[in-house]
Coordinates of C-alpha atoms in Angstrom, one line a residue:
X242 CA 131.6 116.3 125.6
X243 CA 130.6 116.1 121.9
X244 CA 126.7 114.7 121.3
X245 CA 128.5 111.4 119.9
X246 CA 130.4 110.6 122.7
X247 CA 127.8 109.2 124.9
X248 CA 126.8 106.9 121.9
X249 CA 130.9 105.9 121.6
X250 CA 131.0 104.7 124.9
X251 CA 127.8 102.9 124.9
X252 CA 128.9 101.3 122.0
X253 CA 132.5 100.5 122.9
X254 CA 131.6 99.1 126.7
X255 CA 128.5 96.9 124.8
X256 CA 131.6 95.3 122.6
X257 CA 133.7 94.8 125.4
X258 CA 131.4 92.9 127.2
X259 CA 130.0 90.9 124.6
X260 CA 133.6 90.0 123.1
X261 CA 135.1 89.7 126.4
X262 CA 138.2 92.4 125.3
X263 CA 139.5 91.5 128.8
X264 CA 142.3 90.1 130.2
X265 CA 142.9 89.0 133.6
X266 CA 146.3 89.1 135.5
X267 CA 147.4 87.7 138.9
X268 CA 149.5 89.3 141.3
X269 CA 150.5 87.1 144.7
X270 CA 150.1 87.9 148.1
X271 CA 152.9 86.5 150.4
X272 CA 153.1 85.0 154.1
X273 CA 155.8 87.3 155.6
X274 CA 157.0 84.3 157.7
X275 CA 157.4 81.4 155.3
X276 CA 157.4 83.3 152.2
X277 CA 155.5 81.1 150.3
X278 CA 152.3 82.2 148.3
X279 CA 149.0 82.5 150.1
X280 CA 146.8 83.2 147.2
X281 CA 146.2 85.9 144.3
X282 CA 144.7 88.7 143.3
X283 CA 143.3 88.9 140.0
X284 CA 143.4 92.5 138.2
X285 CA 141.3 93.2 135.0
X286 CA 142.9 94.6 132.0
X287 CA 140.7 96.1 129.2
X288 CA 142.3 95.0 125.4
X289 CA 140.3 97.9 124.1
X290 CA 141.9 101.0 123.2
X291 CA 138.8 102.7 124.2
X292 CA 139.2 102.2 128.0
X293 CA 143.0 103.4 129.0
X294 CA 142.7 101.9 133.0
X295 CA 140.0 99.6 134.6
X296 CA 139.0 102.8 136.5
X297 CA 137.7 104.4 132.8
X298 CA 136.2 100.7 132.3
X299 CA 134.1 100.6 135.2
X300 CA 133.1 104.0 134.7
X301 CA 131.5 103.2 131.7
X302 CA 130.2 100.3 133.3
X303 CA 128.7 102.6 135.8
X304 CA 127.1 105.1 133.8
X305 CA 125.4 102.3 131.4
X306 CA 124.4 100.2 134.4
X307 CA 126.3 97.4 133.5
X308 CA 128.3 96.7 136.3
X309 CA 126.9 94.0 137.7
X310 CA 127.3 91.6 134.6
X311 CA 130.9 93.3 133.9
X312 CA 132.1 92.3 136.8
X313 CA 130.2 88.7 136.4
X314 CA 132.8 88.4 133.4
X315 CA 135.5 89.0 135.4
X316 CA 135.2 86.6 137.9
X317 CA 134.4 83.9 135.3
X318 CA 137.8 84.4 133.7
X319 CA 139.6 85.0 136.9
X320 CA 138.3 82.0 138.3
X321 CA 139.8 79.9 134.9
X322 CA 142.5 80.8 135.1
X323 CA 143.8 80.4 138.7
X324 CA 142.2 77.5 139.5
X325 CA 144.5 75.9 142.1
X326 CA 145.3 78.7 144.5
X327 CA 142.9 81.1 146.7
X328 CA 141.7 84.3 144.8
X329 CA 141.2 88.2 145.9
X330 CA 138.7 89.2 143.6
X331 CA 138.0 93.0 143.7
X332 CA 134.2 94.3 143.8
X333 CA 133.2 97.5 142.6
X334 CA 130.3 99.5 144.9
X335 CA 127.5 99.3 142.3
X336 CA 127.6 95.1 142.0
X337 CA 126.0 95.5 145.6
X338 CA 123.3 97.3 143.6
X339 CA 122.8 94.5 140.8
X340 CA 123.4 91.9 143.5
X341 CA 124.6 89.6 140.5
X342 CA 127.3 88.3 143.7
X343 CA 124.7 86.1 145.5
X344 CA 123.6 85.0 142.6
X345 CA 124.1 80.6 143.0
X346 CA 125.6 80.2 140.1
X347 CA 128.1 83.4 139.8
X348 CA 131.7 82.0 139.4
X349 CA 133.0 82.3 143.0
X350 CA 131.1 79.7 144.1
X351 CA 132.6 76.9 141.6
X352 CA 136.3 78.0 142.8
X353 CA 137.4 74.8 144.7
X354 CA 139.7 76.9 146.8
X355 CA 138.9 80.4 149.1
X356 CA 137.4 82.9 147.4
X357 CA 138.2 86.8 149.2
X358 CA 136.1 89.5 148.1
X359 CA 137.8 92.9 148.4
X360 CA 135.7 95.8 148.8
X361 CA 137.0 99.5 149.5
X362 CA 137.5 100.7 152.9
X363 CA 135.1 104.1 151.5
X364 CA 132.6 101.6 150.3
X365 CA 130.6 100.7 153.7
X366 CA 129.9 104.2 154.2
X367 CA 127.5 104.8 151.4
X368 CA 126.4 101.1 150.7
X369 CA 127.0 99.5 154.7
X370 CA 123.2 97.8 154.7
X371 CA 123.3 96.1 151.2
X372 CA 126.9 95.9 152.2
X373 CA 126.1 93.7 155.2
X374 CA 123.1 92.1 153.9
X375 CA 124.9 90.6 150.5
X376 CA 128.3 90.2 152.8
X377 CA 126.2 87.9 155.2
X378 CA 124.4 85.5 152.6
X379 CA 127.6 85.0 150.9
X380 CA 130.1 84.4 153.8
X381 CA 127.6 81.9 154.7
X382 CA 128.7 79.7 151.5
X383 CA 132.2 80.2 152.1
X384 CA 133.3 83.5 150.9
X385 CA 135.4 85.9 152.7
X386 CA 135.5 89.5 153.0
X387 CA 138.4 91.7 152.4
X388 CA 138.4 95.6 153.5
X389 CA 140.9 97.0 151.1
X390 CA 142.8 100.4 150.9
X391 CA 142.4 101.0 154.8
X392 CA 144.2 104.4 155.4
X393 CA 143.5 105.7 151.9
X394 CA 141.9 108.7 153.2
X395 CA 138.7 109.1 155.6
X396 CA 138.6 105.6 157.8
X397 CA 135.9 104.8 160.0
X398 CA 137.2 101.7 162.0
X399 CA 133.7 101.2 163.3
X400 CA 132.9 99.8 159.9
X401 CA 135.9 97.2 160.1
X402 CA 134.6 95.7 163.5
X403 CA 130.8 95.7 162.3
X404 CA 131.4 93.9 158.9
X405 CA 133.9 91.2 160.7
X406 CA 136.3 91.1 157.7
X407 CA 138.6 88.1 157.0
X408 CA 141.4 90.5 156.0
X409 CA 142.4 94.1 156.0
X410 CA 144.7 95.3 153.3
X411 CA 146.5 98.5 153.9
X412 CA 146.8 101.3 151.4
X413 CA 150.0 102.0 149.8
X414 CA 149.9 105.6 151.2
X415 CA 150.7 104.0 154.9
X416 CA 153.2 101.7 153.2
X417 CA 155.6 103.8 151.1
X418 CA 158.9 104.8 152.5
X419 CA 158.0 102.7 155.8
X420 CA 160.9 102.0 157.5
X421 CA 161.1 101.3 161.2
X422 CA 161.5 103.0 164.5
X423 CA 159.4 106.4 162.7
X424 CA 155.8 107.7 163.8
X425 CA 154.6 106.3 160.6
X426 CA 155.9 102.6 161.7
X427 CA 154.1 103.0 165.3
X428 CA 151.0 103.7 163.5
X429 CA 151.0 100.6 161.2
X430 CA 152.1 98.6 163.8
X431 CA 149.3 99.7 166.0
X432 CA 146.8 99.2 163.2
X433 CA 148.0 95.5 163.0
X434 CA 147.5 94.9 166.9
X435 CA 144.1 96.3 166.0
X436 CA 143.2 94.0 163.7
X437 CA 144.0 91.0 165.1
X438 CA 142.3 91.9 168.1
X439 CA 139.0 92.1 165.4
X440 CA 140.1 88.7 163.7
X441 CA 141.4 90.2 161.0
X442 CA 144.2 89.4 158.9
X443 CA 146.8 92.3 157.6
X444 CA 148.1 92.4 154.4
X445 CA 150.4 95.1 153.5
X446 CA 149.6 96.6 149.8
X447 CA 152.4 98.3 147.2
X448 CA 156.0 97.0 148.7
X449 CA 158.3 98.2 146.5
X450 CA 161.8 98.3 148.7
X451 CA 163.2 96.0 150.9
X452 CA 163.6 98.2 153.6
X453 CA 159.6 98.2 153.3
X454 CA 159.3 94.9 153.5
X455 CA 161.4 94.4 156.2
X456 CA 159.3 97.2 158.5
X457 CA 155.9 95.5 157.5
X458 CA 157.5 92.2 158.9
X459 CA 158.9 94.3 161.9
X460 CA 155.3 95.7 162.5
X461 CA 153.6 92.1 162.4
X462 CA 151.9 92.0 159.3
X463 CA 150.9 88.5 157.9
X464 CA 151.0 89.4 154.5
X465 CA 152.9 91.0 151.4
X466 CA 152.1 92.4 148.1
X467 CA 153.6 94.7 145.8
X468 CA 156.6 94.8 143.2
X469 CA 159.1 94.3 144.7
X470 CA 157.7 90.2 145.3
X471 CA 155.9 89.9 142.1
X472 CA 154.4 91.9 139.4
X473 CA 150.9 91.2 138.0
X474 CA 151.3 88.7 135.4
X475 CA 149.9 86.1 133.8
X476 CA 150.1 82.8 134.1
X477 CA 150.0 83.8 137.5
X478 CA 153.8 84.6 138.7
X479 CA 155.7 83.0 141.0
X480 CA 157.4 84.7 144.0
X481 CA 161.4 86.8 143.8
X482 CA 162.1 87.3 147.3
X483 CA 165.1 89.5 147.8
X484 CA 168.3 88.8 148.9
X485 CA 169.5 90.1 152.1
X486 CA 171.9 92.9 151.5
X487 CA 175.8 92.7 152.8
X488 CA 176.6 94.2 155.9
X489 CA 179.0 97.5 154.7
X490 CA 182.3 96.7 155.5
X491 CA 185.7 99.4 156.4
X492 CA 188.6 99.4 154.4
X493 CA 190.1 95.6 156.0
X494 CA 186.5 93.9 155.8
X495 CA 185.2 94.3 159.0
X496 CA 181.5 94.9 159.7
X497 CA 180.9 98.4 159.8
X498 CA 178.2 99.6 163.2
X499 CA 175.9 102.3 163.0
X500 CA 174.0 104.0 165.7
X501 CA 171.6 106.2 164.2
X502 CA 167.7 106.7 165.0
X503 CA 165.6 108.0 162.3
X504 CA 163.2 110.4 163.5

């Protein structure tokens, strides 16, 4: 790294927050049984070509200790502009440091409808007493907690049951190529059973097939999210669901059975 760069960047993540280079999109999480919306989660977007992914945004944010007002922003514009609906908001480890979230007048708390913070299943192993403390002042005022990318490697499940989340969202890595009657199925189905016996709502993260979509309903997940229902977008997108597919048919139409187990 040259001498300017550190300069660059504290220049470039100063602009962004003061010009609010930001966009915010929305992508919809599902009920699995009536297929209607049950709220959204907003997604930052930096306009600057300075930051290539929000991960290199918050980095910056990180290293000029900045998070806590960056994410401040974020909030403010997701909140305008989903106003009607319940909103996933994502929080990034450091805001427990800056604590800007309990703050009474942050954003979340002039949302009219449910606000759902999502913090990383990773994150309650380096941060789990400002974690609880900050979780506990806010879910008193109405705001839920969301443990996000369970399964995305190292899980302590002790963490779920101490921090009494409102919903678990499970990583794409358990979710891709899920189809039912496998190992992999059992194990996400057992995870569901899990959670509700803890209270917790499941959503299933990154469903990009309908034969994903259909083992996540198989395995008793409340909730959807992923392409293949809506990409992020803004105004916030409605939801495709897809059709069902034909039955195959022989050579005069009939139905064509198959008995096959996938192992």
């Amino acid at each position: 790294m040259s001498v300017a760069e550190p300069r660059r960047t504290t220049v470039a993540i100063r602009r962004v927050l003061d010009t609010r280079d930001l966009k915010v999109v929305y992508q919809p999480l599902v009920d699995l049984k009536t297929k209607k919306i049950f709220a959204y989660e907003a997604l930052v977007r930096s306009l600057s070509s300075d930051f290539d992914s929000p991960m290199s945004l918050f980095a910056a944010a990180v290293q000029h200790q900045c998070t806590g007002e960056l994410g401040r922003i974020i909030r403010e514009m997701a909140v305008e502009g989903c106003p009607s609906h319940p909103l996933f908001l994502n929080i990034h480890p450091a805001e427990l440091n800056d604590k800007f979230v309990v703050q009474p007048d942050d954003p979340i708390f002039k949302h009219t409808e449910d606000v759902y913070l999502e913090i990383t299943e990773g994150v309650p192993l380096s941060h789990f007493r400002l974690c609880q403390s900050i979780l506990r002042e806010v879910r008193g005022r109405g705001v839920y907690l969301v443990v996000d990318d369970l399964g995305a490697g190292y899980s302590n499940l002790k963490y779920i049951a101490d921090l009494h989340p409102r919903v678990v969202k499970l990583d794409r890595d358990l979710i891709a190529g899920l189809v039912k009657d496998t190992r992999l199925f059992r194990l996400v189905k057992a995870i569901v059973v899990l959670c509700r016996e803890l209270d917790a709502s499941v959503v299933a993260e990154g469903i990009e097939t309908a034969e994903e979509l259909d083992a996540v309903q198989a395995a008793g997940a409340h909730y959807g999210q992923g392409y293949l229902l809506a990409r992020p977008g803004f105004p916030p997108p409605p939801v495709t669901w897809p059709s069902a597919p034909k039955p195959e048919a022989d050579s005069k139409g009939k139905p064509v059975r198959r008995d096959s187990k996938r192992l």
